Amino acid sequence: MKTLFVTATAQTEANYYLIWHLFKANESDVNQIVIISTDFTRKQGYVDNLIKLLTFKELAFDASIQVDVLHLADGIEESSVDAIKEVLLDWLSEHKPTQVIFNITGGTKLISIAQDQIAQLHSHHQCVYQSRNNNQLVWYNNPPNQQRFDLILPENIIARLKGRGFELRNPATSFLNLPARQFVYATELSRYMRADFKKARRLVLLLNALSAKPLNDKAATYPYTTTMEQSSFLNDLESWLKLLAQIADPYFAYDSQAGTLTWRSKEDAAFVSGKWFEVFVSFLLFSHFAEQKRQVELLIGLEFKRSSDGNEIDVAYLDQGHLNLFECKTVNWEGQSNPTNKVNTDLHKLVSVGQVGGLNSHNYFVSLFDISEQSLAVAKDSGVTVVMGRQILDIANYLQSF
């Protein structure tokens, strides 16, 4: 068995891009990935984040790949090379892999040193690290002419914006670095939408209304409990509410007997009220590119400015030199006063923000609910691609090529 060791880290892409390169670009025969974890990386969720990415079939990794976790206990990752080596050597002795690759890009210096020292003991052990300065994988214990290989990384949006004179207002979140609970929640709703799209939208409307209560309550303290009125509408959605409350690290607790929903924090309510939809759209986009064996760097919550005025976009990626910007809405426009005017205002704002990319950009308005014919005409005249309703599940069909 050929085994790849990686160390969980805050920068999930340090592992993901290397793994993607090995499996997709080189069609590696690695059939086992071992994630080295620590108490800190477990507590921070870095281990869960990486496991979710590697084991989710929609992200196009081979389902036959075995993913295991090897835990370093008692803080030895910062105190003892010998103790780390003992844990690794015990694992190697028990499992007896035929070949080993150590990715020393992430983790503490002592973890990297321990892997390096073990690699020197066996000819079938290799060490590799990712050099971001020149986008290379460096296999430094290989023969000199087999050490450096180009690593194809996604194009960098931040560099593009800085090159055009913009500054970041706040750091955006990479899709790869999302907390695992966000990923799980969004993909669970994706499953509901594919099963019954209209019912899933009703669930979103219910959760939007329930999450608005603590968000609009200036005196709210947490945990915050909201009571729901019993109705046939609620009964139809109850099974999915229960499932959402049972996912790993759920965003709310649901008491079906009392008819209540309890929020642990304002941040949890805010995510359910609409931020999940940005993650959901990013997941669909990432899955599309993964199936094509292509990589893009998807950023969520991108805020940038050139002067005192700032711009904000929900989802963005750069591909083949072209900037793609997505505005994501879960609003039921029919329930709004002057819905067409509100949509048109959002469309014009998107066009204005989209000018950051010049002619090499494309703007998308992604709406869970349909917009009016008048707004569709405004979008067409403005060069905005609208993806609405059930079309979202096939968003890849609406991506523009240049």
mmCIF file of C-alpha atoms in Angstrom:
data_model
loop_
_atom_site.group_PDB
_atom_site.id
_atom_site.type_symbol
_atom_site.label_atom_id
_atom_site.label_comp_id
_atom_site.label_asym_id
_atom_site.label_seq_id
_atom_site.Cartn_x
_atom_site.Cartn_y
_atom_site.Cartn_z
ATOM 1 C CA MET A 1 0.000 0.000 0.000
ATOM 2 C CA LYS A 2 1.321 3.439 -0.982
ATOM 3 C CA THR A 3 0.643 5.971 1.782
ATOM 4 C CA LEU A 4 0.701 9.765 1.857
ATOM 5 C CA PHE A 5 1.168 11.532 5.220
ATOM 6 C CA VAL A 6 -0.165 15.077 5.580
ATOM 7 C CA THR A 7 -0.428 17.288 8.666
ATOM 8 C CA ALA A 8 -3.670 19.123 9.442
ATOM 9 C CA THR A 9 -3.174 22.877 9.317
ATOM 10 C CA ALA A 10 -5.163 26.123 9.266
ATOM 11 C CA GLN A 11 -4.309 26.438 5.568
ATOM 12 C CA THR A 12 -6.160 23.445 4.179
ATOM 13 C CA GLU A 13 -5.071 24.322 0.647
ATOM 14 C CA ALA A 14 -1.447 23.522 1.617
ATOM 15 C CA ASN A 15 -2.527 19.889 1.653
ATOM 16 C CA TYR A 16 -5.402 19.943 -0.810
ATOM 17 C CA TYR A 17 -3.512 21.431 -3.741
ATOM 18 C CA LEU A 18 -0.689 18.910 -3.346
ATOM 19 C CA ILE A 19 -3.128 16.010 -3.050
ATOM 20 C CA TRP A 20 -5.121 17.270 -6.023
ATOM 21 C CA HIS A 21 -1.910 17.523 -8.042
ATOM 22 C CA LEU A 22 -0.883 13.965 -7.195
ATOM 23 C CA PHE A 23 -4.263 12.392 -7.839
ATOM 24 C CA LYS A 24 -5.653 14.469 -10.691
ATOM 25 C CA ALA A 25 -2.664 15.756 -12.587
ATOM 26 C CA ASN A 26 -0.380 12.752 -12.141
ATOM 27 C CA GLU A 27 -2.949 9.997 -11.491
ATOM 28 C CA SER A 28 -0.891 8.797 -8.543
ATOM 29 C CA ASP A 29 -1.220 5.252 -7.258
ATOM 30 C CA VAL A 30 -1.466 6.476 -3.641
ATOM 31 C CA ASN A 31 -4.335 4.578 -2.035
ATOM 32 C CA GLN A 32 -4.130 5.777 1.563
ATOM 33 C CA ILE A 33 -3.894 9.221 3.159
ATOM 34 C CA VAL A 34 -2.924 9.570 6.823
ATOM 35 C CA ILE A 35 -3.719 12.920 8.463
ATOM 36 C CA ILE A 36 -1.421 13.789 11.368
ATOM 37 C CA SER A 37 -3.479 15.611 13.986
ATOM 38 C CA THR A 38 -2.841 17.349 17.297
ATOM 39 C CA ASP A 39 -5.098 18.471 20.120
ATOM 40 C CA PHE A 40 -4.951 22.010 18.717
ATOM 41 C CA THR A 41 -5.809 21.095 15.114
ATOM 42 C CA ARG A 42 -8.664 18.890 16.292
ATOM 43 C CA LYS A 43 -10.075 21.632 18.512
ATOM 44 C CA GLN A 44 -9.818 24.219 15.725
ATOM 45 C CA GLY A 45 -11.632 21.936 13.272
ATOM 46 C CA TYR A 46 -8.720 21.717 10.827
ATOM 47 C CA VAL A 47 -8.786 17.913 10.859
ATOM 48 C CA ASP A 48 -12.528 17.784 10.159
ATOM 49 C CA ASN A 49 -12.175 20.330 7.350
ATOM 50 C CA LEU A 50 -9.591 18.229 5.544
ATOM 51 C CA ILE A 51 -11.449 14.945 6.080
ATOM 52 C CA LYS A 52 -14.642 16.422 4.629
ATOM 53 C CA LEU A 53 -12.810 17.617 1.540
ATOM 54 C CA LEU A 54 -10.994 14.338 0.945
ATOM 55 C CA THR A 55 -13.967 12.050 1.512
ATOM 56 C CA PHE A 56 -16.702 13.989 -0.273
ATOM 57 C CA LYS A 57 -17.395 12.223 -3.554
ATOM 58 C CA GLU A 58 -18.637 15.408 -5.262
ATOM 59 C CA LEU A 59 -15.119 16.797 -5.067
ATOM 60 C CA ALA A 60 -14.034 13.991 -7.379
ATOM 61 C CA PHE A 61 -11.496 12.080 -5.313
ATOM 62 C CA ASP A 62 -11.498 8.330 -5.751
ATOM 63 C CA ALA A 63 -13.904 6.816 -3.207
ATOM 64 C CA SER A 64 -11.549 3.844 -2.777
ATOM 65 C CA ILE A 65 -8.896 6.046 -1.156
ATOM 66 C CA GLN A 66 -8.642 5.297 2.538
ATOM 67 C CA VAL A 67 -8.367 8.312 4.856
ATOM 68 C CA ASP A 68 -7.093 7.746 8.411
ATOM 69 C CA VAL A 69 -6.086 10.022 11.278
ATOM 70 C CA LEU A 70 -2.911 9.585 13.351
ATOM 71 C CA HIS A 71 -3.081 11.653 16.530
ATOM 72 C CA LEU A 72 -0.105 13.173 18.366
ATOM 73 C CA ALA A 73 -1.120 13.475 22.001
ATOM 74 C CA ASP A 74 0.176 15.542 24.935
ATOM 75 C CA GLY A 75 1.571 18.472 22.942
ATOM 76 C CA ILE A 76 4.587 16.540 21.685
ATOM 77 C CA GLU A 77 4.339 18.369 18.349
ATOM 78 C CA GLU A 78 6.074 21.341 20.010
ATOM 79 C CA SER A 79 8.366 19.542 22.440
ATOM 80 C CA SER A 80 9.914 16.271 21.216
ATOM 81 C CA VAL A 81 11.121 15.065 17.839
ATOM 82 C CA ASP A 82 11.810 11.620 19.312
ATOM 83 C CA ALA A 83 8.260 11.283 20.674
ATOM 84 C CA ILE A 84 6.797 12.237 17.285
ATOM 85 C CA LYS A 85 9.074 9.747 15.536
ATOM 86 C CA GLU A 86 7.975 7.016 17.932
ATOM 87 C CA VAL A 87 4.302 7.559 17.036
ATOM 88 C CA LEU A 88 5.062 7.528 13.311
ATOM 89 C CA LEU A 89 7.375 4.514 13.466
ATOM 90 C CA ASP A 90 4.825 2.544 15.512
ATOM 91 C CA TRP A 91 2.219 3.224 12.834
ATOM 92 C CA LEU A 92 4.600 2.231 10.025
ATOM 93 C CA SER A 93 5.571 -0.945 11.843
ATOM 94 C CA GLU A 94 1.944 -1.944 12.323
ATOM 95 C CA HIS A 95 0.627 -1.115 8.836
ATOM 96 C CA LYS A 96 3.745 -1.829 6.744
ATOM 97 C CA PRO A 97 3.038 0.380 3.701
ATOM 98 C CA THR A 98 5.054 -0.498 0.617
ATOM 99 C CA GLN A 99 5.893 3.147 -0.076
ATOM 100 C CA VAL A 100 5.544 6.377 1.923
ATOM 101 C CA ILE A 101 5.315 10.054 0.966
ATOM 102 C CA PHE A 102 5.636 12.667 3.714
ATOM 103 C CA ASN A 103 4.175 16.082 2.877
ATOM 104 C CA ILE A 104 6.075 18.392 5.214
ATOM 105 C CA THR A 105 4.418 21.615 3.992
ATOM 106 C CA GLY A 106 2.164 21.980 7.027
ATOM 107 C CA GLY A 107 2.492 21.361 10.751
ATOM 108 C CA THR A 108 5.109 22.362 13.289
ATOM 109 C CA LYS A 109 8.832 22.353 12.539
ATOM 110 C CA LEU A 110 9.334 19.362 14.825
ATOM 111 C CA ILE A 111 6.731 17.323 12.915
ATOM 112 C CA SER A 112 8.553 18.114 9.674
ATOM 113 C CA ILE A 113 11.949 17.227 11.172
ATOM 114 C CA ALA A 114 10.624 13.922 12.517
ATOM 115 C CA GLN A 115 9.264 12.932 9.100
ATOM 116 C CA ASP A 116 12.495 13.997 7.411
ATOM 117 C CA GLN A 117 14.582 11.854 9.759
ATOM 118 C CA ILE A 118 12.353 8.815 9.216
ATOM 119 C CA ALA A 119 12.522 9.308 5.460
ATOM 120 C CA GLN A 120 16.325 9.055 5.582
ATOM 121 C CA LEU A 121 16.030 5.499 6.948
ATOM 122 C CA HIS A 122 14.336 3.910 3.926
ATOM 123 C CA SER A 123 14.769 4.211 0.179
ATOM 124 C CA HIS A 124 11.017 3.841 -0.354
ATOM 125 C CA HIS A 125 10.271 6.928 1.793
ATOM 126 C CA GLN A 126 10.040 10.354 0.122
ATOM 127 C CA CYS A 127 9.581 13.898 1.401
ATOM 128 C CA VAL A 128 7.871 16.688 -0.519
ATOM 129 C CA TYR A 129 6.942 20.270 0.248
ATOM 130 C CA GLN A 130 5.007 22.909 -1.601
ATOM 131 C CA SER A 131 6.974 26.021 -2.537
ATOM 132 C CA ARG A 132 4.525 28.872 -3.060
ATOM 133 C CA ASN A 133 7.244 31.305 -4.164
ATOM 134 C CA ASN A 134 7.782 29.521 -7.466
ATOM 135 C CA ASN A 135 4.736 27.193 -7.483
ATOM 136 C CA GLN A 136 6.717 23.986 -7.287
ATOM 137 C CA LEU A 137 6.642 20.677 -5.511
ATOM 138 C CA VAL A 138 10.106 19.941 -4.149
ATOM 139 C CA TRP A 139 11.059 16.274 -3.594
ATOM 140 C CA TYR A 140 14.316 17.152 -1.916
ATOM 141 C CA ASN A 141 15.517 13.622 -1.127
ATOM 142 C CA ASN A 142 15.158 12.529 -4.760
ATOM 143 C CA PRO A 143 18.060 12.508 -7.206
ATOM 144 C CA PRO A 144 18.905 16.111 -8.262
ATOM 145 C CA ASN A 145 17.263 15.866 -11.673
ATOM 146 C CA GLN A 146 13.990 14.591 -10.135
ATOM 147 C CA GLN A 147 13.507 17.124 -7.351
ATOM 148 C CA ARG A 148 11.483 20.056 -8.696
ATOM 149 C CA PHE A 149 8.191 19.850 -10.547
ATOM 150 C CA ASP A 150 5.792 22.643 -11.450
ATOM 151 C CA LEU A 151 2.641 22.791 -9.355
ATOM 152 C CA ILE A 152 -0.336 24.258 -11.170
ATOM 153 C CA LEU A 153 -2.109 26.448 -8.630
ATOM 154 C CA PRO A 154 -5.323 28.438 -9.112
ATOM 155 C CA GLU A 155 -4.960 32.014 -10.285
ATOM 156 C CA ASN A 156 -4.736 34.521 -7.454
ATOM 157 C CA ILE A 157 -7.637 36.990 -7.181
ATOM 158 C CA ILE A 158 -5.926 39.074 -4.511
ATOM 159 C CA ALA A 159 -2.888 39.654 -6.705
ATOM 160 C CA ARG A 160 -5.187 40.707 -9.568
ATOM 161 C CA LEU A 161 -7.046 43.221 -7.387
ATOM 162 C CA LYS A 162 -3.826 44.689 -5.980
ATOM 163 C CA GLY A 163 -2.474 44.997 -9.507
ATOM 164 C CA ARG A 164 -5.490 47.142 -10.341
ATOM 165 C CA GLY A 165 -4.974 49.402 -7.341
ATOM 166 C CA PHE A 166 -7.502 47.846 -4.949
ATOM 167 C CA GLU A 167 -6.955 46.952 -1.308
ATOM 168 C CA LEU A 168 -8.717 44.298 0.751
ATOM 169 C CA ARG A 169 -11.067 45.628 3.420
ATOM 170 C CA ASN A 170 -11.292 42.277 5.208
ATOM 171 C CA PRO A 171 -9.702 38.917 4.393
ATOM 172 C CA ALA A 172 -11.968 36.713 2.280
ATOM 173 C CA THR A 173 -12.493 33.053 3.135
ATOM 174 C CA SER A 174 -11.230 30.365 0.792
ATOM 175 C CA PHE A 175 -13.744 27.582 0.122
ATOM 176 C CA LEU A 176 -11.047 25.106 1.134
ATOM 177 C CA ASN A 177 -10.695 26.729 4.552
ATOM 178 C CA LEU A 178 -14.374 26.802 5.477
ATOM 179 C CA PRO A 179 -15.267 25.347 8.867
ATOM 180 C CA ALA A 180 -16.475 21.786 8.361
ATOM 181 C CA ARG A 181 -19.874 22.583 9.901
ATOM 182 C CA GLN A 182 -20.572 25.182 7.185
ATOM 183 C CA PHE A 183 -19.648 22.679 4.517
ATOM 184 C CA VAL A 184 -21.871 19.978 6.073
ATOM 185 C CA TYR A 185 -24.870 22.301 6.479
ATOM 186 C CA ALA A 186 -24.715 23.597 2.903
ATOM 187 C CA THR A 187 -24.292 20.152 1.382
ATOM 188 C CA GLU A 188 -27.173 18.808 3.465
ATOM 189 C CA LEU A 189 -29.449 21.496 2.027
ATOM 190 C CA SER A 190 -28.097 20.628 -1.418
ATOM 191 C CA ARG A 191 -29.328 17.082 -0.861
ATOM 192 C CA TYR A 192 -32.806 18.346 0.082
ATOM 193 C CA MET A 193 -32.971 20.575 -2.989
ATOM 194 C CA ARG A 194 -32.201 17.709 -5.309
ATOM 195 C CA ALA A 195 -34.836 15.587 -3.607
ATOM 196 C CA ASP A 196 -37.646 18.197 -3.633
ATOM 197 C CA PHE A 197 -36.650 21.701 -4.673
ATOM 198 C CA LYS A 198 -39.910 23.485 -3.813
ATOM 199 C CA LYS A 199 -40.093 21.866 -0.396
ATOM 200 C CA ALA A 200 -36.470 22.805 0.282
ATOM 201 C CA ARG A 201 -37.246 26.430 -0.574
ATOM 202 C CA ARG A 202 -40.113 26.376 1.906
ATOM 203 C CA LEU A 203 -37.667 25.143 4.518
ATOM 204 C CA VAL A 204 -35.317 28.032 3.696
ATOM 205 C CA LEU A 205 -38.165 30.533 4.071
ATOM 206 C CA LEU A 206 -39.051 29.074 7.462
ATOM 207 C CA LEU A 207 -35.449 29.199 8.674
ATOM 208 C CA ASN A 208 -35.023 32.740 7.329
ATOM 209 C CA ALA A 209 -38.016 33.844 9.388
ATOM 210 C CA LEU A 210 -36.890 32.013 12.527
ATOM 211 C CA SER A 211 -33.296 33.241 12.353
ATOM 212 C CA ALA A 212 -34.497 36.828 11.818
ATOM 213 C CA LYS A 213 -36.032 36.883 15.311
ATOM 214 C CA PRO A 214 -32.772 36.827 17.303
ATOM 215 C CA LEU A 215 -30.983 38.928 14.669
ATOM 216 C CA ASN A 216 -33.632 41.666 14.893
ATOM 217 C CA ASP A 217 -33.858 41.539 18.678
ATOM 218 C CA LYS A 218 -31.401 44.144 19.995
ATOM 219 C CA ALA A 219 -31.771 42.745 23.509
ATOM 220 C CA ALA A 220 -31.142 39.140 22.425
ATOM 221 C CA THR A 221 -29.002 36.960 24.670
ATOM 222 C CA TYR A 222 -27.826 33.482 23.746
ATOM 223 C CA PRO A 223 -28.819 30.715 23.749
ATOM 224 C CA TYR A 224 -31.943 32.232 22.160
ATOM 225 C CA THR A 225 -35.138 30.192 21.749
ATOM 226 C CA THR A 226 -37.882 30.894 19.231
ATOM 227 C CA THR A 227 -41.296 29.248 19.280
ATOM 228 C CA MET A 228 -42.985 28.049 16.104
ATOM 229 C CA GLU A 229 -46.707 27.851 15.494
ATOM 230 C CA GLN A 230 -47.897 24.357 14.702
ATOM 231 C CA SER A 231 -49.246 24.059 11.150
ATOM 232 C CA SER A 232 -49.423 21.707 8.205
ATOM 233 C CA PHE A 233 -46.641 23.828 6.690
ATOM 234 C CA LEU A 234 -44.393 23.016 9.633
ATOM 235 C CA ASN A 235 -45.420 19.350 9.736
ATOM 236 C CA ASP A 236 -44.327 18.935 6.124
ATOM 237 C CA LEU A 237 -40.839 20.248 6.963
ATOM 238 C CA GLU A 238 -40.358 18.670 10.368
ATOM 239 C CA SER A 239 -38.321 15.667 9.217
ATOM 240 C CA TRP A 240 -35.743 17.917 7.539
ATOM 241 C CA LEU A 241 -35.618 20.238 10.550
ATOM 242 C CA LYS A 242 -34.798 17.227 12.714
ATOM 243 C CA LEU A 243 -32.047 16.117 10.337
ATOM 244 C CA LEU A 244 -30.462 19.585 10.258
ATOM 245 C CA ALA A 245 -30.466 19.629 14.051
ATOM 246 C CA GLN A 246 -28.662 16.272 14.073
ATOM 247 C CA ILE A 247 -25.725 17.055 11.776
ATOM 248 C CA ALA A 248 -22.253 17.302 13.272
ATOM 249 C CA ASP A 249 -21.990 20.545 15.273
ATOM 250 C CA PRO A 250 -25.482 21.788 14.268
ATOM 251 C CA TYR A 251 -26.470 25.432 13.935
ATOM 252 C CA PHE A 252 -29.600 25.079 16.031
ATOM 253 C CA ALA A 253 -31.372 22.701 18.388
ATOM 254 C CA TYR A 254 -34.914 21.632 17.517
ATOM 255 C CA ASP A 255 -37.460 20.469 20.092
ATOM 256 C CA SER A 256 -40.371 18.971 18.193
ATOM 257 C CA GLN A 257 -42.450 18.479 21.361
ATOM 258 C CA ALA A 258 -42.163 22.085 22.488
ATOM 259 C CA GLY A 259 -42.120 23.437 18.929
ATOM 260 C CA THR A 260 -38.968 25.490 19.562
ATOM 261 C CA LEU A 261 -35.718 26.267 17.810
ATOM 262 C CA THR A 262 -32.722 27.330 19.910
ATOM 263 C CA TRP A 263 -29.720 29.293 18.610
ATOM 264 C CA ARG A 264 -26.389 29.078 20.415
ATOM 265 C CA SER A 265 -24.993 32.330 19.015
ATOM 266 C CA LYS A 266 -25.741 35.312 16.809
ATOM 267 C CA GLU A 267 -23.200 33.996 14.297
ATOM 268 C CA ASP A 268 -25.119 30.714 13.986
ATOM 269 C CA ALA A 269 -28.380 32.550 13.308
ATOM 270 C CA ALA A 270 -26.663 34.802 10.753
ATOM 271 C CA PHE A 271 -25.252 31.820 8.874
ATOM 272 C CA VAL A 272 -28.649 30.111 8.637
ATOM 273 C CA SER A 273 -30.336 33.371 7.637
ATOM 274 C CA GLY A 274 -28.483 33.500 4.331
ATOM 275 C CA LYS A 275 -24.690 33.115 4.532
ATOM 276 C CA TRP A 276 -25.092 29.363 3.980
ATOM 277 C CA PHE A 277 -26.251 30.114 0.427
ATOM 278 C CA GLU A 278 -22.850 31.553 -0.504
ATOM 279 C CA VAL A 279 -21.233 28.339 0.730
ATOM 280 C CA PHE A 280 -23.815 26.301 -1.186
ATOM 281 C CA VAL A 281 -23.121 28.121 -4.465
ATOM 282 C CA SER A 282 -19.369 27.767 -3.881
ATOM 283 C CA PHE A 283 -19.799 24.039 -3.303
ATOM 284 C CA LEU A 284 -21.628 23.617 -6.628
ATOM 285 C CA LEU A 285 -18.935 25.586 -8.460
ATOM 286 C CA PHE A 286 -16.066 23.742 -6.797
ATOM 287 C CA SER A 287 -17.668 20.382 -7.579
ATOM 288 C CA HIS A 288 -18.022 21.383 -11.229
ATOM 289 C CA PHE A 289 -14.353 22.264 -11.612
ATOM 290 C CA ALA A 290 -13.248 19.197 -9.666
ATOM 291 C CA GLU A 291 -15.147 16.969 -12.096
ATOM 292 C CA GLN A 292 -13.295 18.681 -14.942
ATOM 293 C CA LYS A 293 -9.967 18.099 -13.168
ATOM 294 C CA ARG A 294 -9.520 21.854 -12.951
ATOM 295 C CA GLN A 295 -8.782 24.036 -9.950
ATOM 296 C CA VAL A 296 -10.024 27.516 -9.118
ATOM 297 C CA GLU A 297 -9.587 29.449 -5.894
ATOM 298 C CA LEU A 298 -13.105 30.240 -4.705
ATOM 299 C CA LEU A 299 -13.304 33.151 -2.282
ATOM 300 C CA ILE A 300 -16.363 33.901 -0.148
ATOM 301 C CA GLY A 301 -17.148 37.364 1.234
ATOM 302 C CA LEU A 302 -14.634 39.320 -0.849
ATOM 303 C CA GLU A 303 -14.429 42.995 0.219
ATOM 304 C CA PHE A 304 -12.152 45.462 -1.530
ATOM 305 C CA LYS A 305 -11.748 49.198 -2.029
ATOM 306 C CA ARG A 306 -9.765 51.716 -4.035
ATOM 307 C CA SER A 307 -10.756 54.793 -2.033
ATOM 308 C CA SER A 308 -13.012 55.296 0.987
ATOM 309 C CA ASP A 309 -15.869 53.520 -0.789
ATOM 310 C CA GLY A 310 -15.848 49.755 -0.545
ATOM 311 C CA ASN A 311 -17.137 46.910 -2.660
ATOM 312 C CA GLU A 312 -18.376 43.525 -1.527
ATOM 313 C CA ILE A 313 -19.151 40.364 -3.467
ATOM 314 C CA ASP A 314 -20.485 37.060 -2.154
ATOM 315 C CA VAL A 315 -18.443 34.589 -4.229
ATOM 316 C CA ALA A 316 -15.573 35.150 -6.660
ATOM 317 C CA TYR A 317 -13.012 33.200 -8.633
ATOM 318 C CA LEU A 318 -10.414 33.880 -11.302
ATOM 319 C CA ASP A 319 -10.143 31.459 -14.208
ATOM 320 C CA GLN A 320 -8.084 31.765 -17.390
ATOM 321 C CA GLY A 321 -7.469 35.426 -16.645
ATOM 322 C CA HIS A 322 -11.156 36.262 -16.218
ATOM 323 C CA LEU A 323 -12.827 37.391 -13.009
ATOM 324 C CA ASN A 324 -16.175 35.780 -12.143
ATOM 325 C CA LEU A 325 -18.357 37.479 -9.520
ATOM 326 C CA PHE A 326 -21.515 36.081 -7.913
ATOM 327 C CA GLU A 327 -24.215 37.853 -5.945
ATOM 328 C CA CYS A 328 -26.278 35.268 -4.017
ATOM 329 C CA LYS A 329 -29.831 35.869 -2.733
ATOM 330 C CA THR A 330 -32.309 33.687 -0.809
ATOM 331 C CA VAL A 331 -35.007 36.393 -0.782
ATOM 332 C CA ASN A 332 -38.563 35.444 -1.775
ATOM 333 C CA TRP A 333 -39.130 38.423 -4.041
ATOM 334 C CA GLU A 334 -42.899 37.934 -4.231
ATOM 335 C CA GLY A 335 -43.113 38.674 -0.517
ATOM 336 C CA GLN A 336 -41.309 42.022 -0.913
ATOM 337 C CA SER A 337 -42.751 45.448 -1.613
ATOM 338 C CA ASN A 338 -41.539 46.749 -4.985
ATOM 339 C CA PRO A 339 -39.585 43.517 -5.672
ATOM 340 C CA THR A 340 -38.612 44.479 -9.216
ATOM 341 C CA ASN A 341 -37.064 47.752 -8.046
ATOM 342 C CA LYS A 342 -35.106 45.948 -5.344
ATOM 343 C CA VAL A 343 -33.773 43.336 -7.775
ATOM 344 C CA ASN A 344 -32.885 46.003 -10.315
ATOM 345 C CA THR A 345 -30.993 47.949 -7.651
ATOM 346 C CA ASP A 346 -29.022 44.808 -6.777
ATOM 347 C CA LEU A 347 -28.296 44.176 -10.451
ATOM 348 C CA HIS A 348 -26.973 47.697 -11.030
ATOM 349 C CA LYS A 349 -24.830 47.413 -7.900
ATOM 350 C CA LEU A 350 -23.398 44.120 -9.169
ATOM 351 C CA VAL A 351 -22.541 45.708 -12.529
ATOM 352 C CA SER A 352 -20.793 48.573 -10.734
ATOM 353 C CA VAL A 353 -18.754 46.217 -8.534
ATOM 354 C CA GLY A 354 -17.987 44.019 -11.551
ATOM 355 C CA GLN A 355 -16.102 46.855 -13.211
ATOM 356 C CA VAL A 356 -13.130 45.857 -11.051
ATOM 357 C CA GLY A 357 -12.347 43.214 -13.665
ATOM 358 C CA GLY A 358 -12.796 45.481 -16.671
ATOM 359 C CA LEU A 359 -13.714 43.639 -19.845
ATOM 360 C CA ASN A 360 -12.234 40.426 -18.434
ATOM 361 C CA SER A 361 -15.060 39.768 -16.002
ATOM 362 C CA HIS A 362 -18.472 38.222 -15.827
ATOM 363 C CA ASN A 363 -21.212 38.880 -13.294
ATOM 364 C CA TYR A 364 -23.778 36.379 -12.017
ATOM 365 C CA PHE A 365 -26.960 37.020 -10.045
ATOM 366 C CA VAL A 366 -27.902 33.777 -8.277
ATOM 367 C CA SER A 367 -31.378 33.815 -6.751
ATOM 368 C CA LEU A 368 -33.140 30.995 -4.936
ATOM 369 C CA PHE A 369 -36.459 32.474 -6.106
ATOM 370 C CA ASP A 370 -37.406 33.639 -9.589
ATOM 371 C CA ILE A 371 -37.153 37.312 -10.508
ATOM 372 C CA SER A 372 -39.540 39.239 -12.779
ATOM 373 C CA GLU A 373 -39.391 39.424 -16.561
ATOM 374 C CA GLN A 374 -38.575 43.111 -16.287
ATOM 375 C CA SER A 375 -35.582 42.365 -14.069
ATOM 376 C CA LEU A 376 -34.469 39.617 -16.445
ATOM 377 C CA ALA A 377 -34.490 42.202 -19.246
ATOM 378 C CA VAL A 378 -32.446 44.616 -17.125
ATOM 379 C CA ALA A 379 -29.946 41.843 -16.376
ATOM 380 C CA LYS A 380 -29.647 40.955 -20.060
ATOM 381 C CA ASP A 381 -29.076 44.596 -21.034
ATOM 382 C CA SER A 382 -26.445 44.891 -18.289
ATOM 383 C CA GLY A 383 -24.604 41.729 -19.265
ATOM 384 C CA VAL A 384 -25.465 39.924 -16.026
ATOM 385 C CA THR A 385 -26.166 36.190 -16.137
ATOM 386 C CA VAL A 386 -29.144 35.266 -13.954
ATOM 387 C CA VAL A 387 -29.318 31.802 -12.428
ATOM 388 C CA MET A 388 -32.574 31.388 -10.531
ATOM 389 C CA GLY A 389 -34.730 28.747 -8.935
ATOM 390 C CA ARG A 390 -34.024 25.162 -9.913
ATOM 391 C CA GLN A 391 -31.435 26.346 -12.450
ATOM 392 C CA ILE A 392 -29.016 26.742 -9.541
ATOM 393 C CA LEU A 393 -28.583 22.976 -9.285
ATOM 394 C CA ASP A 394 -27.187 23.068 -12.835
ATOM 395 C CA ILE A 395 -25.204 26.280 -12.379
ATOM 396 C CA ALA A 396 -22.312 24.890 -14.435
ATOM 397 C CA ASN A 397 -24.503 25.142 -17.538
ATOM 398 C CA TYR A 398 -24.735 28.916 -17.077
ATOM 399 C CA LEU A 399 -21.050 29.716 -16.613
ATOM 400 C CA GLN A 400 -19.744 31.958 -19.358
ATOM 401 C CA SER A 401 -16.704 31.083 -21.445
ATOM 402 C CA PHE A 402 -14.464 33.778 -22.860
#
